Amino acid sequence: AQSVTQPDIHITVSEGASLELRCNYSYGATPYLFWYVQSPGQGLQLLLKYFSGDTLVQGIKGFEAEFKRSQSSFNLRKPSVHWSDAAEYFCAVGYYNTDKLIFGTGTRLQVFP
Amino acid sequence: NAGVMQNPRHLVRRRGQEARLRCSPMKGHSHVYWYRQLPEEGLKFMVYLQKENIIDESGMPKERFSAEFPKEGPSILRIQQVVRGDSAAYFCASSPSRQGDYGYTFGSGTRLTVV
């Protein structure tokens, strides 16, 4: 079955430190990949998405993600974290022949001053 | 330029009552998707609708849950005879075409609490 794994449930970083959130997907066909952010009590906001082409994708708020087909990964990165980045981050995967996104269980990011 | 509008934001129902959740997609979007987020979990797909049609309901529980997207008006997710296990955040998303092309725009969700 198709699945998305976010191995880190909770990550804590200091403000200004770099960040990498991990995401792995299970299915081998060409995926569409997404990262969403959810602030407490809010909906999901799209950070970035990958469909094809350049495997390094730039998103909003200074985030980027790199698609590595050999590792079935789509890790999210930010060089310098801000306190306002504290939120829950979800990786999701879709495929051309389906109509639904499959979400990981999320990584909760805490930022210390 | 309103986004995806969901109401109510919070809904409290007693066991056995009905819950109706509404979703108005973004202007120009004719594809609506419902997801459920249980506490401490990611979002799980429930149903995908286009105007007047259910396209994929593979994630809907077999009983008590139904969804519609009429020609006029919002999409409705209806839960009959709610139970404690239905307590969750329900998110609606819309897109101008099938999700593979553009990704979704999500609403802020309806948080259902069953007491």
Coordinates of C-alpha atoms in Angstrom, one line a residue:
Chain A
A1 CA 0.0 0.0 0.0
Q2 CA 1.1 3.5 -0.7
S3 CA 2.4 5.3 2.4
V4 CA 4.4 8.3 3.6
T5 CA 6.7 8.1 6.5
Q6 CA 7.9 11.1 8.6
P7 CA 10.2 9.4 11.1
D8 CA 10.6 12.4 13.4
I9 CA 7.5 13.1 15.4
H10 CA 8.9 16.1 17.3
I11 CA 11.9 18.2 16.5
T12 CA 13.3 21.1 18.6
V13 CA 15.8 23.6 17.2
S14 CA 17.1 26.9 18.3
E15 CA 16.2 30.0 16.4
G16 CA 18.7 30.6 13.6
A17 CA 19.7 27.0 13.4
S18 CA 19.3 25.0 10.2
L19 CA 16.4 22.5 9.8
E20 CA 15.8 19.3 7.9
L21 CA 12.6 17.4 8.1
R22 CA 12.6 13.9 6.7
C23 CA 10.0 12.4 4.4
N24 CA 10.0 9.0 2.6
Y25 CA 7.3 7.5 0.4
S26 CA 6.7 3.9 -0.3
Y27 CA 5.4 3.6 -3.9
G28 CA 7.8 3.5 -6.8
A29 CA 5.8 5.3 -9.6
T30 CA 6.5 8.9 -10.3
P31 CA 5.0 10.8 -7.4
Y32 CA 3.8 14.3 -6.9
L33 CA 5.2 15.5 -3.6
F34 CA 4.0 18.2 -1.3
W35 CA 4.9 19.8 2.0
Y36 CA 2.3 21.5 4.0
V37 CA 2.5 23.5 7.3
Q38 CA -0.3 23.6 9.9
S39 CA -0.3 26.2 12.7
P40 CA -2.4 25.3 15.8
G41 CA -6.1 25.4 15.1
Q42 CA -5.5 26.3 11.5
G43 CA -5.8 24.7 8.1
L44 CA -2.9 23.5 6.0
Q45 CA -0.8 25.9 3.9
L46 CA 1.1 24.6 0.9
L47 CA 4.9 25.3 1.3
L48 CA 6.1 23.7 -1.9
K49 CA 5.4 21.0 -4.4
Y50 CA 7.3 18.8 -6.8
F51 CA 5.8 17.4 -10.1
S52 CA 8.8 17.0 -12.4
G53 CA 12.0 18.7 -13.5
D54 CA 14.5 20.2 -11.2
T55 CA 14.7 18.0 -8.1
L56 CA 15.5 21.0 -5.8
V57 CA 12.2 22.9 -5.2
Q58 CA 12.0 26.3 -3.7
G59 CA 8.9 27.2 -1.6
I60 CA 7.5 30.0 0.5
K61 CA 8.9 31.3 3.7
G62 CA 12.5 30.3 2.7
F63 CA 11.9 26.6 2.6
E64 CA 13.2 24.2 0.0
A65 CA 13.0 20.5 -0.6
E66 CA 15.0 18.0 -2.6
F67 CA 13.5 15.0 -4.4
K68 CA 15.8 12.0 -4.3
R69 CA 14.3 9.2 -6.4
S70 CA 17.0 6.7 -5.3
Q71 CA 16.1 7.2 -1.7
S72 CA 12.4 7.7 -2.2
S73 CA 12.8 10.9 -0.1
F74 CA 11.6 14.5 -0.2
N75 CA 13.2 16.2 2.7
L76 CA 12.3 19.7 3.7
R77 CA 15.1 22.2 4.6
K78 CA 15.5 25.7 5.8
P79 CA 19.0 27.3 6.5
S80 CA 17.9 29.5 9.4
V81 CA 14.7 28.8 11.4
H82 CA 12.6 31.7 12.8
W83 CA 10.4 31.4 15.9
S84 CA 7.4 31.8 13.6
D85 CA 8.2 28.5 11.9
A86 CA 7.0 26.6 15.0
A87 CA 4.1 24.5 13.6
E88 CA 3.3 21.0 12.4
Y89 CA 4.7 20.0 9.0
F90 CA 3.1 17.4 6.8
C91 CA 4.6 15.6 3.8
A92 CA 2.1 14.3 1.3
V93 CA 2.3 12.3 -2.0
G94 CA -0.1 12.0 -4.9
Y95 CA -0.1 10.1 -8.1
Y96 CA -1.4 10.9 -11.5
N97 CA -3.8 8.0 -11.6
T98 CA -5.4 8.8 -8.2
D99 CA -7.4 11.7 -6.8
K100 CA -6.2 11.7 -3.2
L101 CA -3.2 12.8 -1.3
I102 CA -1.6 10.4 1.2
F103 CA -0.2 12.3 4.2
G104 CA 2.5 11.4 6.7
T105 CA 1.7 11.7 10.4
G106 CA 3.5 15.0 10.7
T107 CA 6.5 16.5 12.4
R108 CA 5.9 19.0 15.2
L109 CA 8.6 21.7 15.1
Q110 CA 9.4 23.6 18.3
V111 CA 11.7 26.6 18.1
F112 CA 13.6 28.0 21.1
P113 CA 14.8 31.6 21.2
Chain B
N1 CA -10.2 36.5 -3.2
A2 CA -11.8 34.3 -0.6
G3 CA -10.1 31.0 0.0
V4 CA -11.9 27.7 0.9
M5 CA -14.5 28.5 3.5
Q6 CA -15.6 25.9 6.0
N7 CA -18.3 26.3 8.6
P8 CA -18.8 26.0 11.4
R9 CA -15.2 26.2 12.7
H10 CA -16.2 24.3 15.8
L11 CA -19.2 22.0 16.3
V12 CA -20.2 20.1 19.4
R13 CA -22.7 17.3 19.1
R14 CA -24.1 14.8 21.6
R15 CA -23.9 11.1 20.7
G16 CA -26.6 10.1 18.4
Q17 CA -27.1 13.6 16.9
E18 CA -26.3 14.6 13.3
A19 CA -23.4 16.7 12.2
R20 CA -23.4 18.8 9.0
L21 CA -20.2 20.3 7.8
R22 CA -20.1 22.8 5.0
C23 CA -17.4 23.7 2.5
S24 CA -17.5 26.4 -0.1
P25 CA -14.6 26.0 -2.6
M26 CA -12.5 28.7 -4.0
K27 CA -14.0 30.6 -6.8
G28 CA -13.5 28.7 -10.1
H29 CA -12.8 25.5 -8.3
S30 CA -15.1 22.6 -9.1
H31 CA -13.3 19.8 -7.3
V32 CA -13.7 19.2 -3.6
Y33 CA -12.0 16.8 -1.3
W34 CA -12.8 16.0 2.3
Y35 CA -10.1 14.8 4.7
R36 CA -10.3 13.8 8.4
Q37 CA -7.6 14.4 10.9
L38 CA -7.8 12.3 14.1
P39 CA -5.9 13.6 17.1
E40 CA -2.1 13.1 16.7
E41 CA -2.5 11.7 13.2
G42 CA -2.1 13.0 9.7
L43 CA -4.9 13.7 7.3
K44 CA -6.8 10.7 5.8
F45 CA -8.7 11.0 2.6
M46 CA -12.5 10.5 2.8
V47 CA -14.1 11.6 -0.5
Y48 CA -13.6 13.4 -3.7
L49 CA -16.5 15.2 -5.4
Q50 CA -17.2 17.3 -8.5
K51 CA -20.4 19.2 -9.0
E52 CA -23.3 16.8 -8.5
N53 CA -21.0 13.7 -8.6
I54 CA -19.1 11.6 -6.2
I55 CA -15.9 10.6 -7.9
D56 CA -14.1 8.6 -5.2
E57 CA -15.5 7.7 -1.8
S58 CA -13.0 5.0 -1.0
G59 CA -12.1 6.7 2.3
M60 CA -15.6 7.1 3.6
P61 CA -16.9 4.9 6.4
K62 CA -19.5 2.6 5.1
E63 CA -22.2 3.7 7.5
R64 CA -23.5 7.1 8.8
F65 CA -21.3 9.2 6.6
S66 CA -22.4 10.9 3.3
A67 CA -21.2 13.7 1.2
E68 CA -22.7 15.8 -1.6
F69 CA -21.7 18.8 -3.8
P70 CA -24.9 20.1 -5.4
K71 CA -25.1 22.2 -8.5
E72 CA -25.7 25.3 -6.3
G73 CA -24.3 25.8 -2.8
P74 CA -21.6 24.4 -0.7
S75 CA -20.4 20.8 -0.4
I76 CA -21.8 19.1 2.7
L77 CA -20.3 16.3 4.7
R78 CA -23.0 14.7 6.8
I79 CA -22.5 12.4 9.8
Q80 CA -25.5 10.7 11.2
Q81 CA -25.8 9.4 14.7
V82 CA -22.4 10.6 15.7
V83 CA -20.2 8.6 18.1
R84 CA -17.2 9.7 20.2
G85 CA -14.8 8.3 17.6
D86 CA -16.1 10.8 15.1
S87 CA -14.4 13.6 17.1
A88 CA -11.8 15.0 14.7
A89 CA -10.9 17.9 12.5
Y90 CA -12.5 17.7 9.1
F91 CA -10.8 19.6 6.3
C92 CA -12.1 20.4 2.9
A93 CA -9.8 21.2 0.0
S94 CA -10.6 22.4 -3.5
S95 CA -8.8 22.5 -6.8
P96 CA -9.5 23.8 -10.3
S97 CA -8.7 20.3 -11.7
R98 CA -7.6 16.9 -10.5
Q99 CA -5.2 17.1 -7.6
G100 CA -2.3 15.9 -9.5
D101 CA -2.0 19.1 -11.5
Y102 CA -2.2 21.9 -9.0
G103 CA -2.3 20.6 -5.5
Y104 CA -5.0 21.6 -3.1
T105 CA -6.1 24.7 -1.3
F106 CA -7.3 23.7 2.1
G107 CA -9.9 25.4 4.3
S108 CA -9.3 26.0 8.0
G109 CA -11.3 23.0 9.0
T110 CA -14.3 22.1 11.2
R111 CA -13.4 20.7 14.6
L112 CA -16.1 18.3 15.7
T113 CA -16.4 17.3 19.3
V114 CA -18.8 14.5 20.2
V115 CA -19.8 14.5 23.9

